[in-house]
Amino acid sequence: MPWHRAQTLEVKEGRAEDADTASVTHAFAGVAESGTIVQLSGPDNPTTLNFLPEAHIVLLEAKDLDASYEEGWTRLREIYGRGQMPRTVNMISGPSRTADIEQTIVRPAHGPKDMHVIIVKSR
């Protein structure tokens, strides 16, 4: 995406910091059966972007939408091969939540409060 052309945005690359309010990342895959996105760690997609900012915006190419987890893992193995997998594979299905002893739901328990996935038509 040509973010550098946007005059009203402060665009930073690299890891997220505590003060960051939003992040934009790209997903390796989306899993239709559960509404999950699959994020791979790497220099262009640091894992901190998935968890530190309050809002997480994820870009997913339509061609990378898989019906099941099995399809996603198969594609991951085909692309990366054996022994060359990314250091981290995060599967995210939305903001985290928990309930304490009084069963009061707390959302988010950790990570972003909001998550938005934008499916981009593949070229």
PDB file of C-alpha atoms in Angstrom:
ATOM      1  CA  MET A   1       0.000   0.000   0.000  1.00  0.00           C
ATOM      2  CA  PRO A   2       1.349   3.475  -0.801  1.00  0.00           C
ATOM      3  CA  TRP A   3       0.939   4.804   2.756  1.00  0.00           C
ATOM      4  CA  HIS A   4       3.766   7.319   2.277  1.00  0.00           C
ATOM      5  CA  ARG A   5       1.517   9.317  -0.078  1.00  0.00           C
ATOM      6  CA  ALA A   6      -1.064   9.998   2.633  1.00  0.00           C
ATOM      7  CA  GLN A   7      -0.498  13.490   3.966  1.00  0.00           C
ATOM      8  CA  THR A   8      -2.735  13.094   7.022  1.00  0.00           C
ATOM      9  CA  LEU A   9      -1.166   9.909   8.387  1.00  0.00           C
ATOM     10  CA  GLU A  10       1.913   9.405  10.489  1.00  0.00           C
ATOM     11  CA  VAL A  11       3.372   6.257   8.954  1.00  0.00           C
ATOM     12  CA  LYS A  12       5.945   4.209  10.838  1.00  0.00           C
ATOM     13  CA  GLU A  13       7.427   0.853   9.986  1.00  0.00           C
ATOM     14  CA  GLY A  14       8.794  -1.779  12.321  1.00  0.00           C
ATOM     15  CA  ARG A  15       7.762  -2.931  15.771  1.00  0.00           C
ATOM     16  CA  ALA A  16       4.846  -1.459  17.675  1.00  0.00           C
ATOM     17  CA  GLU A  17       5.476   0.626  20.768  1.00  0.00           C
ATOM     18  CA  ASP A  18       3.302   1.034  23.874  1.00  0.00           C
ATOM     19  CA  ALA A  19       2.086   4.473  22.732  1.00  0.00           C
ATOM     20  CA  ASP A  20       0.891   3.286  19.298  1.00  0.00           C
ATOM     21  CA  THR A  21      -2.896   3.462  18.987  1.00  0.00           C
ATOM     22  CA  ALA A  22      -3.323   1.493  15.753  1.00  0.00           C
ATOM     23  CA  SER A  23      -1.471  -0.929  13.530  1.00  0.00           C
ATOM     24  CA  VAL A  24      -1.967  -2.121   9.972  1.00  0.00           C
ATOM     25  CA  THR A  25      -0.683  -5.571   9.066  1.00  0.00           C
ATOM     26  CA  HIS A  26      -1.117  -8.087   6.276  1.00  0.00           C
ATOM     27  CA  ALA A  27      -2.335 -11.607   6.967  1.00  0.00           C
ATOM     28  CA  PHE A  28      -0.862 -14.756   5.491  1.00  0.00           C
ATOM     29  CA  ALA A  29      -4.300 -16.369   5.518  1.00  0.00           C
ATOM     30  CA  GLY A  30      -7.865 -16.096   6.685  1.00  0.00           C
ATOM     31  CA  VAL A  31      -9.721 -19.187   7.895  1.00  0.00           C
ATOM     32  CA  ALA A  32     -13.393 -19.038   6.916  1.00  0.00           C
ATOM     33  CA  GLU A  33     -14.598 -21.827   9.243  1.00  0.00           C
ATOM     34  CA  SER A  34     -13.669 -19.827  12.357  1.00  0.00           C
ATOM     35  CA  GLY A  35     -13.182 -16.226  11.232  1.00  0.00           C
ATOM     36  CA  THR A  36      -9.505 -16.469  12.140  1.00  0.00           C
ATOM     37  CA  ILE A  37      -6.592 -14.640  10.579  1.00  0.00           C
ATOM     38  CA  VAL A  38      -3.144 -16.203  10.379  1.00  0.00           C
ATOM     39  CA  GLN A  39      -0.241 -13.826  10.955  1.00  0.00           C
ATOM     40  CA  LEU A  40       3.376 -14.790  10.261  1.00  0.00           C
ATOM     41  CA  SER A  41       6.191 -12.992  12.029  1.00  0.00           C
ATOM     42  CA  GLY A  42       8.969 -11.361  10.049  1.00  0.00           C
ATOM     43  CA  PRO A  43      10.731  -8.054   9.428  1.00  0.00           C
ATOM     44  CA  ASP A  44       7.743  -6.753   7.440  1.00  0.00           C
ATOM     45  CA  ASN A  45       5.160  -8.025   9.963  1.00  0.00           C
ATOM     46  CA  PRO A  46       6.522  -7.796  13.540  1.00  0.00           C
ATOM     47  CA  THR A  47       4.421  -9.729  16.062  1.00  0.00           C
ATOM     48  CA  THR A  48       4.138  -6.678  18.333  1.00  0.00           C
ATOM     49  CA  LEU A  49       1.823  -5.096  15.738  1.00  0.00           C
ATOM     50  CA  ASN A  50      -0.726  -7.842  16.487  1.00  0.00           C
ATOM     51  CA  PHE A  51      -0.870  -7.226  20.239  1.00  0.00           C
ATOM     52  CA  LEU A  52       0.255  -3.774  21.444  1.00  0.00           C
ATOM     53  CA  PRO A  53      -1.916  -1.117  19.716  1.00  0.00           C
ATOM     54  CA  GLU A  54      -5.551  -0.606  20.748  1.00  0.00           C
ATOM     55  CA  ALA A  55      -6.795  -1.085  17.175  1.00  0.00           C
ATOM     56  CA  HIS A  56      -5.539  -3.712  14.727  1.00  0.00           C
ATOM     57  CA  ILE A  57      -6.385  -3.368  11.037  1.00  0.00           C
ATOM     58  CA  VAL A  58      -5.575  -6.430   8.957  1.00  0.00           C
ATOM     59  CA  LEU A  59      -5.356  -6.578   5.171  1.00  0.00           C
ATOM     60  CA  LEU A  60      -6.160  -9.981   3.679  1.00  0.00           C
ATOM     61  CA  GLU A  61      -5.985 -10.771  -0.020  1.00  0.00           C
ATOM     62  CA  ALA A  62      -9.095 -12.642  -1.191  1.00  0.00           C
ATOM     63  CA  LYS A  63      -6.917 -15.381  -2.723  1.00  0.00           C
ATOM     64  CA  ASP A  64      -5.533 -16.108   0.759  1.00  0.00           C
ATOM     65  CA  LEU A  65      -8.923 -16.929   2.291  1.00  0.00           C
ATOM     66  CA  ASP A  66      -8.939 -20.652   3.116  1.00  0.00           C
ATOM     67  CA  ALA A  67     -11.987 -22.741   4.004  1.00  0.00           C
ATOM     68  CA  SER A  68     -10.259 -24.597   6.856  1.00  0.00           C
ATOM     69  CA  TYR A  69      -7.196 -24.625   9.088  1.00  0.00           C
ATOM     70  CA  GLU A  70      -5.928 -27.648   7.171  1.00  0.00           C
ATOM     71  CA  GLU A  71      -5.888 -25.679   3.898  1.00  0.00           C
ATOM     72  CA  GLY A  72      -3.936 -22.881   5.555  1.00  0.00           C
ATOM     73  CA  TRP A  73      -1.338 -25.219   7.076  1.00  0.00           C
ATOM     74  CA  THR A  74      -0.936 -27.044   3.754  1.00  0.00           C
ATOM     75  CA  ARG A  75      -0.310 -23.758   1.943  1.00  0.00           C
ATOM     76  CA  LEU A  76       2.126 -22.651   4.650  1.00  0.00           C
ATOM     77  CA  ARG A  77       4.134 -25.877   4.273  1.00  0.00           C
ATOM     78  CA  GLU A  78       4.121 -25.584   0.470  1.00  0.00           C
ATOM     79  CA  ILE A  79       5.445 -22.025   0.575  1.00  0.00           C
ATOM     80  CA  TYR A  80       7.949 -22.346   3.428  1.00  0.00           C
ATOM     81  CA  GLY A  81       8.879 -26.020   3.249  1.00  0.00           C
ATOM     82  CA  ARG A  82      10.143 -28.164   6.095  1.00  0.00           C
ATOM     83  CA  GLY A  83      12.520 -26.564   8.599  1.00  0.00           C
ATOM     84  CA  GLN A  84      12.096 -23.060   7.160  1.00  0.00           C
ATOM     85  CA  MET A  85       8.899 -22.008   8.876  1.00  0.00           C
ATOM     86  CA  PRO A  86       8.470 -18.493  10.273  1.00  0.00           C
ATOM     87  CA  ARG A  87       9.511 -18.075  13.899  1.00  0.00           C
ATOM     88  CA  THR A  88       5.957 -17.275  14.977  1.00  0.00           C
ATOM     89  CA  VAL A  89       2.526 -18.151  13.578  1.00  0.00           C
ATOM     90  CA  ASN A  90      -0.285 -16.260  15.338  1.00  0.00           C
ATOM     91  CA  MET A  91      -3.898 -17.294  14.829  1.00  0.00           C
ATOM     92  CA  ILE A  92      -6.203 -14.467  15.877  1.00  0.00           C
ATOM     93  CA  SER A  93     -10.001 -14.685  16.002  1.00  0.00           C
ATOM     94  CA  GLY A  94     -10.743 -11.272  17.484  1.00  0.00           C
ATOM     95  CA  PRO A  95     -10.204  -9.385  20.724  1.00  0.00           C
ATOM     96  CA  SER A  96      -9.350 -11.571  23.719  1.00  0.00           C
ATOM     97  CA  ARG A  97     -11.659 -11.882  26.701  1.00  0.00           C
ATOM     98  CA  THR A  98     -11.740 -13.464  30.117  1.00  0.00           C
ATOM     99  CA  ALA A  99     -14.090 -13.722  33.097  1.00  0.00           C
ATOM    100  CA  ASP A 100     -13.030 -13.478  36.736  1.00  0.00           C
ATOM    101  CA  ILE A 101     -14.516 -15.336  39.712  1.00  0.00           C
ATOM    102  CA  GLU A 102     -17.599 -13.123  39.597  1.00  0.00           C
ATOM    103  CA  GLN A 103     -17.932 -14.066  35.927  1.00  0.00           C
ATOM    104  CA  THR A 104     -17.609 -10.503  34.745  1.00  0.00           C
ATOM    105  CA  ILE A 105     -16.404 -10.527  31.162  1.00  0.00           C
ATOM    106  CA  VAL A 106     -13.368  -8.355  30.545  1.00  0.00           C
ATOM    107  CA  ARG A 107     -12.632  -7.506  26.942  1.00  0.00           C
ATOM    108  CA  PRO A 108      -9.872  -7.229  25.866  1.00  0.00           C
ATOM    109  CA  ALA A 109      -7.946  -9.290  28.389  1.00  0.00           C
ATOM    110  CA  HIS A 110      -4.815  -8.418  26.453  1.00  0.00           C
ATOM    111  CA  GLY A 111      -4.086  -7.130  22.978  1.00  0.00           C
ATOM    112  CA  PRO A 112      -6.184  -4.819  20.793  1.00  0.00           C
ATOM    113  CA  LYS A 113      -9.654  -3.698  21.800  1.00  0.00           C
ATOM    114  CA  ASP A 114     -10.767  -3.526  18.158  1.00  0.00           C
ATOM    115  CA  MET A 115      -9.826  -5.622  15.151  1.00  0.00           C
ATOM    116  CA  HIS A 116     -10.917  -4.980  11.580  1.00  0.00           C
ATOM    117  CA  VAL A 117     -10.167  -7.220   8.611  1.00  0.00           C
ATOM    118  CA  ILE A 118     -10.254  -5.736   5.122  1.00  0.00           C
ATOM    119  CA  ILE A 119     -10.438  -8.295   2.330  1.00  0.00           C
ATOM    120  CA  VAL A 120      -8.658  -6.941  -0.737  1.00  0.00           C
ATOM    121  CA  LYS A 121      -9.456  -8.212  -4.215  1.00  0.00           C
ATOM    122  CA  SER A 122      -6.477 -10.190  -5.496  1.00  0.00           C
ATOM    123  CA  ARG A 123      -4.712  -8.975  -8.604  1.00  0.00           C
TER     124      ARG A 123
END
